[in-house]
Tab-separated table of C-alpha atoms in Angstrom:
chain	number	residue	atom	x	y	z
Y	3	MET	CA	3.002	8.590	-8.343
Y	4	GLU	CA	4.463	12.045	-8.402
Y	5	LEU	CA	6.964	13.785	-10.628
Y	6	PRO	CA	10.566	13.380	-9.499
Y	7	ILE	CA	12.044	16.159	-7.362
Y	8	GLY	CA	13.464	18.919	-9.530
Y	9	MET	CA	11.285	18.151	-12.547
Y	10	THR	CA	9.133	21.077	-13.628
Y	11	VAL	CA	6.169	21.278	-15.960
Y	12	GLU	CA	5.548	24.041	-18.476
Y	13	SER	CA	1.813	24.341	-17.887
Y	14	GLY	CA	-0.843	22.932	-15.609
Y	15	HIS	CA	-0.576	21.077	-12.340
Y	16	PRO	CA	2.236	18.482	-11.918
Y	17	LYS	CA	-0.284	15.784	-10.967
Y	18	ASP	CA	-2.022	16.218	-14.341
Y	19	HIS	CA	0.999	14.886	-16.237
Y	20	VAL	CA	1.969	11.362	-17.212
Y	21	LEU	CA	5.505	9.996	-17.262
Y	22	ARG	CA	6.726	7.302	-19.598
Y	23	LEU	CA	8.856	4.716	-17.832
Y	24	ASN	CA	11.823	3.362	-19.748
Y	25	LYS	CA	11.939	0.343	-17.463
Y	26	SER	CA	9.096	-1.572	-15.851
Y	27	ILE	CA	8.805	-0.828	-12.140
Y	28	TYR	CA	8.019	-4.515	-11.589
Y	29	GLY	CA	11.507	-5.442	-12.714
Y	30	LEU	CA	13.284	-3.163	-10.274
Y	31	LYS	CA	14.863	-4.690	-7.188
Y	32	GLN	CA	13.405	-2.070	-4.856
Y	33	SER	CA	9.793	-2.260	-6.115
Y	34	ASN	CA	8.797	-4.906	-3.525
Y	35	LEU	CA	10.283	-2.818	-0.717
Y	36	ASN	CA	8.590	0.360	-1.977
Y	37	TRP	CA	5.228	-1.427	-2.143
Y	38	PHE	CA	5.675	-2.834	1.377
Y	39	LYS	CA	6.643	0.570	2.815
Y	40	LEU	CA	3.561	2.171	1.255
Y	41	LEU	CA	1.250	-0.592	2.481
Y	42	SER	CA	2.830	-0.694	5.947
Y	43	GLY	CA	2.511	3.067	6.382
Y	44	THR	CA	-1.094	2.951	5.200
Y	45	MET	CA	-1.988	0.106	7.576
Y	46	GLN	CA	-0.498	1.932	10.569
Y	47	LYS	CA	-2.141	5.309	9.847
Y	48	LYS	CA	-4.409	6.820	12.454
Y	49	GLY	CA	-7.879	5.376	12.095
Y	50	ARG	CA	-6.682	1.958	10.944
Y	51	ASP	CA	-4.218	1.366	13.800
Y	52	PHE	CA	-2.894	-2.000	12.631
Y	53	THR	CA	0.333	-3.144	14.271
Y	54	PRO	CA	2.894	-5.347	12.554
Y	55	SER	CA	3.566	-8.695	14.175
Y	56	LYS	CA	6.804	-8.883	16.164
Y	57	ILE	CA	7.565	-12.279	14.636
Y	58	ASN	CA	6.655	-11.467	11.013
Y	59	PRO	CA	6.378	-7.787	9.968
Y	60	CYS	CA	4.331	-8.823	6.912
Y	61	VAL	CA	1.427	-9.709	9.225
Y	62	PHE	CA	-0.671	-6.824	10.542
Y	63	LEU	CA	-2.931	-7.283	13.558
Y	64	LYS	CA	-5.878	-5.350	14.962
Y	65	LYS	CA	-8.459	-6.665	17.418
Y	66	ASP	CA	-10.488	-9.177	15.323
Y	67	CYS	CA	-8.670	-8.576	12.029
Y	68	VAL	CA	-5.492	-10.106	10.567
Y	69	VAL	CA	-3.915	-8.887	7.323
Y	70	LEU	CA	-1.288	-11.110	5.708
Y	71	THR	CA	0.944	-9.777	2.937
Y	72	TYR	CA	3.256	-11.619	0.575
Y	73	VAL	CA	5.024	-9.676	-2.171
Y	74	ASP	CA	2.023	-7.958	-3.819
Y	75	ASP	CA	-0.736	-10.216	-2.472
Y	76	VAL	CA	-2.890	-9.351	0.542
Y	77	LEU	CA	-5.133	-11.695	2.548
Y	78	ILE	CA	-7.619	-10.113	4.959
Y	79	ILE	CA	-9.208	-12.220	7.698
Y	80	ASP	CA	-11.975	-10.755	9.866
Y	81	LYS	CA	-15.157	-11.879	11.636
Y	82	THR	CA	-17.562	-10.452	9.059
Y	83	GLU	CA	-17.418	-9.888	5.329
Y	84	LYS	CA	-18.697	-6.354	5.926
Y	85	ASP	CA	-15.566	-5.516	7.956
Y	86	VAL	CA	-13.327	-6.990	5.250
Y	87	GLN	CA	-15.101	-4.944	2.565
Y	88	SER	CA	-14.848	-1.821	4.719
Y	89	LEU	CA	-11.073	-2.247	5.016
Y	90	ILE	CA	-10.731	-2.856	1.272
Y	91	ASN	CA	-12.713	0.307	0.517
Y	92	SER	CA	-10.603	2.373	2.930
Y	93	LEU	CA	-7.392	1.081	1.341
Y	94	LYS	CA	-8.622	2.107	-2.118
Y	95	GLN	CA	-8.743	5.765	-1.067
């Protein structure tokens, strides 16, 4: 997360600061959409090249790999466990 636009810090780098939320982000109506937009953008980045299904945009396809998403759960299906682990590691970055 980043500081909101227009918020300044007195010292140090803005990314070195912590914000206290008055309301849980899980309770907000837009949190599911924000999570999906972040995940979707990450899956379609150059190097991953997943494409969303035309029938269900929560399903991402790439050659031998299928990624299913539902709310905040992700299911990765691929030919080898090594490929699944490689995708998980790349998503952590």
